[in-house]
XYZ file of C-alpha atoms in Angstrom:
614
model
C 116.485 104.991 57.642
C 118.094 102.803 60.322
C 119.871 103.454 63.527
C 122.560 101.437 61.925
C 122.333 102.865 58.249
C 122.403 106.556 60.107
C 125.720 105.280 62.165
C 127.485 103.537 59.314
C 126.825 106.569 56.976
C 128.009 109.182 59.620
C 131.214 107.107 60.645
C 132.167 106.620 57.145
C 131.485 110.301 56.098
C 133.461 111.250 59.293
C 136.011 109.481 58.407
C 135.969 110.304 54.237
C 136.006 113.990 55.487
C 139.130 113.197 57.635
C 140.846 111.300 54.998
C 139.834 114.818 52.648
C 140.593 116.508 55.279
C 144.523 115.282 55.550
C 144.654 114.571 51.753
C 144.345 118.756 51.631
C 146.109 119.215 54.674
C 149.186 117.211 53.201
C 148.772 118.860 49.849
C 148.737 122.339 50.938
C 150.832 121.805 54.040
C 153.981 119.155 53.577
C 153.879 119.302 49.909
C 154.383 123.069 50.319
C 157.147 122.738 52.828
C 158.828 119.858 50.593
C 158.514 122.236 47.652
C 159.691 125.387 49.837
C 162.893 122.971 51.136
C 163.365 122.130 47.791
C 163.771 125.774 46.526
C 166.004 126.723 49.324
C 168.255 123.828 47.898
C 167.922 125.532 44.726
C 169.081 128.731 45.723
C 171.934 127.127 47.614
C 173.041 125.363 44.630
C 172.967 128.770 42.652
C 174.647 130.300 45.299
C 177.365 127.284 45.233
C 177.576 128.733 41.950
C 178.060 132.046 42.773
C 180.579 130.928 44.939
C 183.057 128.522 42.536
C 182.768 131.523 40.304
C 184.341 133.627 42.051
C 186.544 131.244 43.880
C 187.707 130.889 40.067
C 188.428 134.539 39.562
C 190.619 134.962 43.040
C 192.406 131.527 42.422
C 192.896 133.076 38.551
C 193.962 136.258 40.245
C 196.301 135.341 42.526
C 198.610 133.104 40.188
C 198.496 135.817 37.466
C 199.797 138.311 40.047
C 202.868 136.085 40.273
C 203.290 136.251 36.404
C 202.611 139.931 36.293
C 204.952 140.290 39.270
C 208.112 138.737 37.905
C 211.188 140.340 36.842
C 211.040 137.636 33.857
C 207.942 139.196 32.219
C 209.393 142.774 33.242
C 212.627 142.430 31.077
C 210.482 140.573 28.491
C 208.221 143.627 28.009
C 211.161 145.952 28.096
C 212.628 144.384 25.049
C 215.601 142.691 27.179
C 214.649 138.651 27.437
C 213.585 137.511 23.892
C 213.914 133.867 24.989
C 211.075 134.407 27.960
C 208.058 133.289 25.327
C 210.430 130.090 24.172
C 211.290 129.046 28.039
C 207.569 130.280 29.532
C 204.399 130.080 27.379
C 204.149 126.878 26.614
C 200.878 124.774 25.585
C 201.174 122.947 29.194
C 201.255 126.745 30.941
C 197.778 128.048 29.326
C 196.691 124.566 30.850
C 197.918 124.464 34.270
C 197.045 128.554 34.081
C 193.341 127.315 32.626
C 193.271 130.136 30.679
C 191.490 130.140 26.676
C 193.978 134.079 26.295
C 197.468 135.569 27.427
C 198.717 138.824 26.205
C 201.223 140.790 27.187
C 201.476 144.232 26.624
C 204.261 147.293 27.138
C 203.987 150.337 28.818
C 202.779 151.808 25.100
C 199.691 149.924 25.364
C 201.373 148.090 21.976
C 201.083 143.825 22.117
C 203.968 142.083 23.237
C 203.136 138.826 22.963
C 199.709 136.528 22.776
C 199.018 132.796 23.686
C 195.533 131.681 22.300
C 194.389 127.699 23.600
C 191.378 126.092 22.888
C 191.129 124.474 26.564
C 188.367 121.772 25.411
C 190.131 120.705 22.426
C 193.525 121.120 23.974
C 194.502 122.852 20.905
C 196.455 126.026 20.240
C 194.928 128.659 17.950
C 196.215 131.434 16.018
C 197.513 134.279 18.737
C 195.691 137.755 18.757
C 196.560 140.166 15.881
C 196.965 143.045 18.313
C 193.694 144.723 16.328
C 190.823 143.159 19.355
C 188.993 146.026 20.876
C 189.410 144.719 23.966
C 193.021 145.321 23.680
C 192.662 148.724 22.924
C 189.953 149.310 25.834
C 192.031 151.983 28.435
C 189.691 150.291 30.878
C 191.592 147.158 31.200
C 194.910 147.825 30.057
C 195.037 151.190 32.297
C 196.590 150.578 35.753
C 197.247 153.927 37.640
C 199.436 152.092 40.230
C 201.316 148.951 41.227
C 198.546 148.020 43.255
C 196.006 148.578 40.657
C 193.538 145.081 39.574
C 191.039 144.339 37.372
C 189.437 141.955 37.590
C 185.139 140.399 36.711
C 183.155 139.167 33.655
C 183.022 140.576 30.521
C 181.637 139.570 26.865
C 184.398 138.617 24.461
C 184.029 137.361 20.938
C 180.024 136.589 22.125
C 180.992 134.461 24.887
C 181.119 135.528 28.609
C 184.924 135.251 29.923
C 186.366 135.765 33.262
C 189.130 138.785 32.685
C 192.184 139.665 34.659
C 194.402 142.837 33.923
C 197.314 143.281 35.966
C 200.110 145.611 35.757
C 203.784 144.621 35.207
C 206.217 144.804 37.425
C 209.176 143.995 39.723
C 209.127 140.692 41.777
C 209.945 142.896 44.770
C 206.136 144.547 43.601
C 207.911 147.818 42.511
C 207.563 150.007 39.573
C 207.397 151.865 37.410
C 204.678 149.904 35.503
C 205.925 148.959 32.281
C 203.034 146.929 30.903
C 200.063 145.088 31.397
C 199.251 141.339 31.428
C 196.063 140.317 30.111
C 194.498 136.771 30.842
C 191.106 135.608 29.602
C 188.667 132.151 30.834
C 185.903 131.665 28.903
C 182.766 130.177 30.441
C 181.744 128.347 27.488
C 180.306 124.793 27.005
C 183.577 122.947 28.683
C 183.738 125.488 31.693
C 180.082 124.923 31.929
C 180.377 121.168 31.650
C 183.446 121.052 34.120
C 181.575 123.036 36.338
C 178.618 120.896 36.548
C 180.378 118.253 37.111
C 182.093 119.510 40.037
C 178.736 120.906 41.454
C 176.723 117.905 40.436
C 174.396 120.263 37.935
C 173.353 120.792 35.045
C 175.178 124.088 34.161
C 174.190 127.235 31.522
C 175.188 130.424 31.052
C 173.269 132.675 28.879
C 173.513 136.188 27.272
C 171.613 138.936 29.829
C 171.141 141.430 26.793
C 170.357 139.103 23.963
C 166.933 138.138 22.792
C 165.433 134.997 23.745
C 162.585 132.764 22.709
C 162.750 130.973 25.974
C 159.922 132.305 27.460
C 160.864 130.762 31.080
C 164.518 132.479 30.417
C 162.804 135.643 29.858
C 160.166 134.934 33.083
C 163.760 134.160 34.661
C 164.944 137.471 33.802
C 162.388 139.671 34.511
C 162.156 138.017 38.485
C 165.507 138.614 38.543
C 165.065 142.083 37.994
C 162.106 142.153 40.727
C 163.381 140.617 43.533
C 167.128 139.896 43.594
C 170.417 137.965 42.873
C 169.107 134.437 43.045
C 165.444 133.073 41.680
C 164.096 129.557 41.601
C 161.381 128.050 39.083
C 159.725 124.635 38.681
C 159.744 123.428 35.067
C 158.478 120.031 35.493
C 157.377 117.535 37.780
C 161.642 116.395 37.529
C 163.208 119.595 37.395
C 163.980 122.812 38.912
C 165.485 125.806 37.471
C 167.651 128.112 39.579
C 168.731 131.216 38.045
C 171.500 133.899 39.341
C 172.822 137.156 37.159
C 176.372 137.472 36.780
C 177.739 141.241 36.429
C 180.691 142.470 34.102
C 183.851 144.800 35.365
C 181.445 147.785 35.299
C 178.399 146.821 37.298
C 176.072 145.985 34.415
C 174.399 143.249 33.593
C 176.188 140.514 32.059
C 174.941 136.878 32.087
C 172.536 134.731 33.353
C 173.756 131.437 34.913
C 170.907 128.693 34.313
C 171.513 125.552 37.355
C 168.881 122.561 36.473
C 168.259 119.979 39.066
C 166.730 116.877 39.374
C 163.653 117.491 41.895
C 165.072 114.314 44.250
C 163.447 116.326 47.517
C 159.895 116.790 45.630
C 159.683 113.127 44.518
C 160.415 112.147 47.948
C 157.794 114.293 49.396
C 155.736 112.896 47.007
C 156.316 109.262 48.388
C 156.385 110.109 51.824
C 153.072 111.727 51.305
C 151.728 108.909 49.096
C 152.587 106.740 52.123
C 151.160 108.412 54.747
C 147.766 108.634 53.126
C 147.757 104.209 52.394
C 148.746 104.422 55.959
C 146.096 106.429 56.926
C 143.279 104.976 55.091
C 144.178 101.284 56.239
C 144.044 103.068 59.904
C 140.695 104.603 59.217
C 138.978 101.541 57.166
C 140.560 99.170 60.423
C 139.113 101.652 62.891
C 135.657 101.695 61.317
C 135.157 98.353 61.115
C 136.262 97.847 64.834
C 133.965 101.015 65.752
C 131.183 99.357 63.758
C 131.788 96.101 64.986
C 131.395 97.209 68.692
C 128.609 99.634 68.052
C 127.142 96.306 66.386
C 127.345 94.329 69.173
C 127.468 96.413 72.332
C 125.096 99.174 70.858
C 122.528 98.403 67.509
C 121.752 94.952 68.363
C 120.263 95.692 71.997
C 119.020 99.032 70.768
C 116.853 96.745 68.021
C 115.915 94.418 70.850
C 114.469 96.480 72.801
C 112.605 98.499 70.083
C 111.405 95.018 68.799
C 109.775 94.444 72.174
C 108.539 97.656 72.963
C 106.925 97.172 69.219
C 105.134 93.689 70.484
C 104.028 95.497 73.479
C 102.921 98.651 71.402
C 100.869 96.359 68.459
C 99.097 93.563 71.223
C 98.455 96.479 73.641
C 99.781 94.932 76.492
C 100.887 97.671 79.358
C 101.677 94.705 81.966
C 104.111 93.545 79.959
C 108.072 94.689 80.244
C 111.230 94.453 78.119
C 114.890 92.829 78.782
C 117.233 94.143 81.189
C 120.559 92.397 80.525
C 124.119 94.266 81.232
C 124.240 97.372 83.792
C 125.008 99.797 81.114
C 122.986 103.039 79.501
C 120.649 100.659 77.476
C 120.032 98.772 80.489
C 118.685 102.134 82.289
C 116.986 102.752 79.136
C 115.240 99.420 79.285
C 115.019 100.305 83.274
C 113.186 103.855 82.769
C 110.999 102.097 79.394
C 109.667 99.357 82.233
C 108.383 102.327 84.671
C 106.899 103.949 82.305
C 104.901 101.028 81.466
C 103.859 100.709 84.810
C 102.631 104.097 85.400
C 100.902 103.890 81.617
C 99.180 100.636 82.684
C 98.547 102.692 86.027
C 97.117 105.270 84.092
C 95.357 103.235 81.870
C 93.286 102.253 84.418
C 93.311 105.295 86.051
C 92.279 106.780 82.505
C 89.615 104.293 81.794
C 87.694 105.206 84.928
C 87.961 108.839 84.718
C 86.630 108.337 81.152
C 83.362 106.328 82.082
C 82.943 109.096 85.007
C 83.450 111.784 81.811
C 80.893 110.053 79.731
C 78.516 109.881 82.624
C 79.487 113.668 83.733
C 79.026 114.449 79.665
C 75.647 112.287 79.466
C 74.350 114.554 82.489
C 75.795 117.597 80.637
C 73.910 117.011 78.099
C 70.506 116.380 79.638
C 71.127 119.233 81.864
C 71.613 121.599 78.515
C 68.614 119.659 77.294
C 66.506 121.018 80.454
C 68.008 123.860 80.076
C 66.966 124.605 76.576
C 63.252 123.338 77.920
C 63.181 125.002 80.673
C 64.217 128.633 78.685
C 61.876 127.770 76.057
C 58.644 126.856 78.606
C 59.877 129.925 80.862
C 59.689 132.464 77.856
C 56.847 131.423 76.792
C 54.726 131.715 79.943
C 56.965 134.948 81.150
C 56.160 136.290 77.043
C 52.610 135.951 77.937
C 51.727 137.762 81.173
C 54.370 140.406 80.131
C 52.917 140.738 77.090
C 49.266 141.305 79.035
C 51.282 143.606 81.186
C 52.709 145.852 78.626
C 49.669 145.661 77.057
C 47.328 147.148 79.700
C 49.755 149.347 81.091
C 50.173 151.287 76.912
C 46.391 151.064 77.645
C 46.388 152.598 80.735
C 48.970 155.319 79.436
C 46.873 156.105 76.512
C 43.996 156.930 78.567
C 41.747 154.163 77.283
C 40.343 153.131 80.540
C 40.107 156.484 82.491
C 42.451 159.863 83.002
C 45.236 159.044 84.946
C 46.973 161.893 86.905
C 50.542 162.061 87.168
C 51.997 160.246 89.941
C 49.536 156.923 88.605
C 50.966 157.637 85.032
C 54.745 157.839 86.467
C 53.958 154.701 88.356
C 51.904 153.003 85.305
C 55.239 153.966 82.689
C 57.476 152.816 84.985
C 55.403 149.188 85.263
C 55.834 149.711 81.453
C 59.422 150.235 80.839
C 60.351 147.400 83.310
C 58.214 144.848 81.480
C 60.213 145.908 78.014
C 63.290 145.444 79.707
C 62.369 142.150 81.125
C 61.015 141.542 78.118
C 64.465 142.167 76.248
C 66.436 140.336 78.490
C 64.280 137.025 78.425
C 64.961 137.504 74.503
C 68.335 137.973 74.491
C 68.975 134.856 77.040
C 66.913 132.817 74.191
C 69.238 133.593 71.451
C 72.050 133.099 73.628
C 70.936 129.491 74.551
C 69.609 128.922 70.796
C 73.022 129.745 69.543
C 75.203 127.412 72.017
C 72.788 124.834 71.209
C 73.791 125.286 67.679
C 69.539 125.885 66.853
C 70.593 129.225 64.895
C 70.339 128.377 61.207
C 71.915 130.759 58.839
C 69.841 131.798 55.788
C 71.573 132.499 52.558
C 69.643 135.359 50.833
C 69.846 137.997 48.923
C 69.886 141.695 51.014
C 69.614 144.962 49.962
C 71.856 146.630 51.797
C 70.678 150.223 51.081
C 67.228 149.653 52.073
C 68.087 148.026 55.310
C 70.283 150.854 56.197
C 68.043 153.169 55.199
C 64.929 151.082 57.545
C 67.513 150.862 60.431
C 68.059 154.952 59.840
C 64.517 155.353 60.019
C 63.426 153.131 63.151
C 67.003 153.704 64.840
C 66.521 157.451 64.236
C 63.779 157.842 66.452
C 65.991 156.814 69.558
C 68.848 159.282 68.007
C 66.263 161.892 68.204
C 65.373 161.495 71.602
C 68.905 162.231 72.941
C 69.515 165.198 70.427
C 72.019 162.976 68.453
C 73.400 163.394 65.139
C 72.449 159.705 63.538
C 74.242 159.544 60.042
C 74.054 156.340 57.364
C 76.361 156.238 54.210
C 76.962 153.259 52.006
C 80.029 153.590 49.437
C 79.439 153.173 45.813
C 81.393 150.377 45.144
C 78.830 147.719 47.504
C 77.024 146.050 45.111
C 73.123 146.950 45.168
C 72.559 143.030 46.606
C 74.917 141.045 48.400
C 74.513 137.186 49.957
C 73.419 136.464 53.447
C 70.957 136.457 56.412
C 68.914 139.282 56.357
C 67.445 139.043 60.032
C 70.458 138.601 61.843
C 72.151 140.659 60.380
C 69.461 143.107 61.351
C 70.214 141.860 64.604
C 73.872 142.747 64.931
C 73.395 146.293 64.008
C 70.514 146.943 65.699
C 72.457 146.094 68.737
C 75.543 147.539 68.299
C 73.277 151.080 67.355
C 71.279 150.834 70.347
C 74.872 150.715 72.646
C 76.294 153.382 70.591
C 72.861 155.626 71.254
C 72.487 153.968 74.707
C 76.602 155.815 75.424
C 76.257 158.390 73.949
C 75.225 161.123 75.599
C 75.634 164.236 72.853
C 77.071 164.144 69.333
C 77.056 161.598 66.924
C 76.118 158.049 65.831
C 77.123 156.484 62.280
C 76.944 153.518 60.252
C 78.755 153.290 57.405
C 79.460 150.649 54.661
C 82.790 149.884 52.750
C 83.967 147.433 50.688
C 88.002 146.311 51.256
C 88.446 143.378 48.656
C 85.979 140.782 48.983
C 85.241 141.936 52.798
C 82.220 144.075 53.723
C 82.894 146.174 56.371
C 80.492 147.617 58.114
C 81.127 150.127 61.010
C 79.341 151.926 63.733
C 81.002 154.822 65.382
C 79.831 156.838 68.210
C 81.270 159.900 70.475
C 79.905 158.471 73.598
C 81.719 157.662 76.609
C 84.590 154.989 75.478
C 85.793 152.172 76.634
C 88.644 151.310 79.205
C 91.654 149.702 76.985
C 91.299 146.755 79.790
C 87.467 146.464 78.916
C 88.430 146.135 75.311
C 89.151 142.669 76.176
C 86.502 140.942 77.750
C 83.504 143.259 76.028
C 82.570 140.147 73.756
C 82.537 138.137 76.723
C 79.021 136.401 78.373
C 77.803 138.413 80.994
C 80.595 141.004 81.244
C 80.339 144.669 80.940
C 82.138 147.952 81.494
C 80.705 148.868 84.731
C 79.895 145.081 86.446
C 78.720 147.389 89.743
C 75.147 147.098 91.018
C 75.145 150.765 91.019
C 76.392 151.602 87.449
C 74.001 154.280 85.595
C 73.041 151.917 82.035
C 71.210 148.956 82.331
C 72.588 145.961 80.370
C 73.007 142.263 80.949
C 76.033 141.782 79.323
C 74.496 139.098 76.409
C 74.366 141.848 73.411
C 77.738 142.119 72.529
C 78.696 138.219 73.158
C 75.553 137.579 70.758
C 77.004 139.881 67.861
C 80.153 137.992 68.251
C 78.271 134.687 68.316
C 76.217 135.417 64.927
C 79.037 137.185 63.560
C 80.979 133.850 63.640
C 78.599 132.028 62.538
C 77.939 134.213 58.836
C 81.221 133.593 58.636
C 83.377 137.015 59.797
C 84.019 138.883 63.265
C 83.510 141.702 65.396
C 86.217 143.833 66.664
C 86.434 147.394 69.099
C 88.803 150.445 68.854
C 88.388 152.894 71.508
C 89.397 155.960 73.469
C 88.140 156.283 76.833
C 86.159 159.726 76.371
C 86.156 159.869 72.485
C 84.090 157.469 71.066
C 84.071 154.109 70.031
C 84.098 152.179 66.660
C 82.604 148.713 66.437
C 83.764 146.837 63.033
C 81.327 144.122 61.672
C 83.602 142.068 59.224
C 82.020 139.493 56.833
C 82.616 137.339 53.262
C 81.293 139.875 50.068
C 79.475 137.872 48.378
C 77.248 139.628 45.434
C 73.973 139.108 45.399
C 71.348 138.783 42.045
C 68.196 140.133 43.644
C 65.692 142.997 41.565
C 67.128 146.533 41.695
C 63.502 148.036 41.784
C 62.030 145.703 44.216
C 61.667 148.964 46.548
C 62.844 152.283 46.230
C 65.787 153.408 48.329
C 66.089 157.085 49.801
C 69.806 157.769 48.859
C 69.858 160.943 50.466
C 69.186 159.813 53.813
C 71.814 156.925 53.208
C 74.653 159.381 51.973
């Protein structure tokens, strides 16, 4: 993918993730506070409710008290003005009152008079027969003193009605009491309808304690009895519900007042936010295509430019060549740093094409010089093989007795010319192998071993150098080894032979094992010892050419350092590895690690001394 594909793709997705980004923001964020405005409008419209409500009841209130304080009504209710109904309760009185009921009653509690108006139908209906409970309720028509009001909500013939009880008395607001004046406004349809239009609503009042199939009335009710006076609820996308609870004369639960509004502030929101995201998304679709438009032409284009030149150079090989510098800008220095470093690379170039004829010459010489090396060790063993054969040969000779009794200081002397030939003799071997295997002359031979009877011939030639020291020298092979396995017999040999003769050679009382496991398709073979150790510093070099333990001239085992780094060589090269775990002063454990591979060689071939191996 393209510079430019990459920067078009990450500007647009920038942006995308913006405009998501503000979408959510505006939905979760100004939607929510146009929604939460929009509710508090609610509630203030149910609370204008609340309000007009009772502004009705004091406005009711206070012109009753001027009926109920007259001396007119007084002498009516005593029996003394029988023209007071005639001259004063009129159809145009319950409508300036705005009163639906007006009874009067004496000090007996026994009706008077009774003015029934139908206030929507400006019609009069039949007055009260004096039988209404309500009438007959102490709790309204009961006034213990000139002072005494009543005054609230209360159901009445299955509609909620505003109620005022007053008593009757003097004009001068003296007693005694000698009746009670009634009045009753229902808040039915019309009320509800005048009402709403004064508010600018949509207007309901429903029965608290009646059942309902409105399941958002009964939602309504139940937050109203969780968290207060005044609740809001969204219906629609157009409308929102206010509710408030109106209480009767007693403190229980009367009504519930339904306000519906038109969701004006919502729809707004709406639009504002509709607006703000076209406004936003022609501001981010201008701004990327004047971002992109300058990244085009002050960025992309040079940046291709330059890669198209440093491509020529790259493909015709030419180091002496250099690419545009135009404006003094960042691609400029770019161009600037790309133009040294072709002159340094056609520097070294040259540099590197000399130093690499001197390499193949130095690597030509190498290799001759390996070559005479390899001729050299080869012509030098063979004539040092020969006279120390001759020497090793006369001086067993000599030690035997052959050519005449020696006495003891010539046979000290004679074994000593001996012992210093086989050592010789050992280390011109093990310099061999250690040339034959950097040459790479070693060749591996895939064969099939018995691995019990070479333990038990390395128990029985190794043995004889255990005895000497008054070792211990155990073998054991586990069960699960398969009776022949793959691989080269001889070295093999080789790399236990060597790492028994160290363990014997370090060892100077207890114990020398070899031992044979199988871990998955690994043979393990390992020698252990309880010789001297080996420093936990040592323990990293051991395998090493020419390194041992003690490097002194004056260090009590002779060694040239080769037998280890051979064991390591071979090992590698059947295929597994050599590794050391040791305590200095307890012992060592050498583990020989190589591929299992099962052999299909002749059980009976030669017979196998288990109990020397176990």
């Amino acid at each position: 993918m393209s510079i430019q594909v990459k920067v078009i793709a990450s500007i647009t997705g920038i942006f995308v993730a913006l405009f998501i980004g503000l979408f959510v923001l505006s939905q979760s964020l100004l939607l929510t506070s146009y929604e939460q405005l929009e509710q508090d409008f609610a509630q203030r419209d149910i609370e204008r409710i609340q309000n007009v409500l009772e502004e009705n009841r004091v406005v009711m209130l206070s012109v009753l008290e001027t009926w109920a304080g007259w001396d007119d009504t007084y002498e009516f209710v005593q029996g003394n003005y029988p023209d007071y109904v005639d001259v004063n309760l009129a159809d145009e009185t319950m409508i300036n009152l705005e009163i639906n009921v007006l009874a009067l009653l004496n000090a007996e509690g026994q009706l008077m008079v009774s003015r029934v108006y139908d206030l929507g139908e400006a019609l009069a209906l039949p007055p009260l027969t004096g039988s209404e409970p309500f009438l007959a309720d102490a709790r309204l028509i009961t006034h213990p003193n000139e002072e005494s009001v009543i005054s609230g909500f209360m159901h009445l013939n299955g509609e909620t009605a505003l109620v005022v009880s007053l008593p009757i008395i003097r004009s001068d607001f003296t007693g005694p009491i000698e009746g009670t004046l009634l009045a009753v406004r229902y808040l039915d349809a019309n009320k509800s309808a005048l009402l709403s239009e004064e508010l600018r609503l949509q207007m309901q009042v429903f029965d608290y304690n009646a059942d309902s199939d409105n399941a958002i009335l009964t939602a309504a009710k139940g937050s109203l009895i969780a968290s207060g006076t005044v609740v809001t609820d969204v219906q629609n996308d157009t409308l929102i519900s206010g509710y408030t609870r109106l209480d009767d004369l007693f403190g229980q639960p009367l009504a519930i007042v339904q306000a519906d509004l038109e969701r004006e502030i919502y729809a707004r929101g709406l639009q504002t936010i509709q607006v703000m995201r076209i406004i936003i998304l022609a501001m981010a679709v201008a701004v990327i295509g004047t971002v992109l438009l300058l990244l085009k032409t002050l960025v992309l284009d040079r940046v291709t430019q330059l890669s198209n030149e440093v491509d020529a150079i790259e493909s015709r090989g030419t180091l002496n060549r250099r690419v545009t510098q135009t404006a003094q800008d960042e691609i400029t220095h770019l161009a600037s740093n790309i133009n040294r470093m072709l002159g340094r690379l056609d520097q070294s170039q040259h540099t590197l094409t000399a130093k690499n004829d001197a390499l193949a010459l130095a690597v030509q010489q190498a290799q001759d010089a390996s070559r005479l090396k390899s001729e050299f060790l080869s012509t030098m063993s063979h004539e040092l093989r020969t006279p120390l054969n001759a020497i090793m040969g006369y001086s067993g000779i000599m030690l035997e007795g052959i050519g005449g009794e020696l006495d003891v200081e010539a046979q000290r002397m004679v074994g000593s010319i001996n012992d210093s030939s086989r050592h010789l003799l050992t280390l011109i071997n093990d310099i061999l192998d250690l040339s034959r295997i950097e040459a790479g002359r070693v060749e591996i031979v895939d064969e099939d071993i018995d691995l019990r009877m070479l333990m038990d011939k390395l128990h029985r030639q190794m043995g004889v150098l255990a005895d000497q020291k008054n070792l211990h020298f155990d073998v054991h092979v586990e069960d699960d080894i398969p009776p022949f396995i793959r691989g080269d017999q001889e070295r093999l040999t080789q790399i236990l032979i060597n790492l028994i003769s160290n363990a014997i050679k370090f060892t100077p009382r207890g114990a020398v094992g070899i031992y044979a496991l199988r871990n998955g398709n690994t043979l393990v073979l390992r020698v252990r010892d309880t010789g001297i150790g080996i420093p936990a510093h040592a323990q990293d070099y051991i395998f090493e050419e020419f390194r041992q333990v003690d490097g002194s001239s004056k260090r009590s085992h002779e060694g040239t350092g080769l037998g280890l780094a051979i064991v390591r060589k071979l090992a590698q090269a059947m295929g597994g590895g050599v590794s050391v775990q040791s305590t200095l002063g307890s012992g060592s454990i050498f583990t020989l690690s190589l591929p299992l591979r099962e052999g299909a060689g002749d059980l009976a071939s030669e017979p196998v001394n288990a109990e020397q191996l176990n």
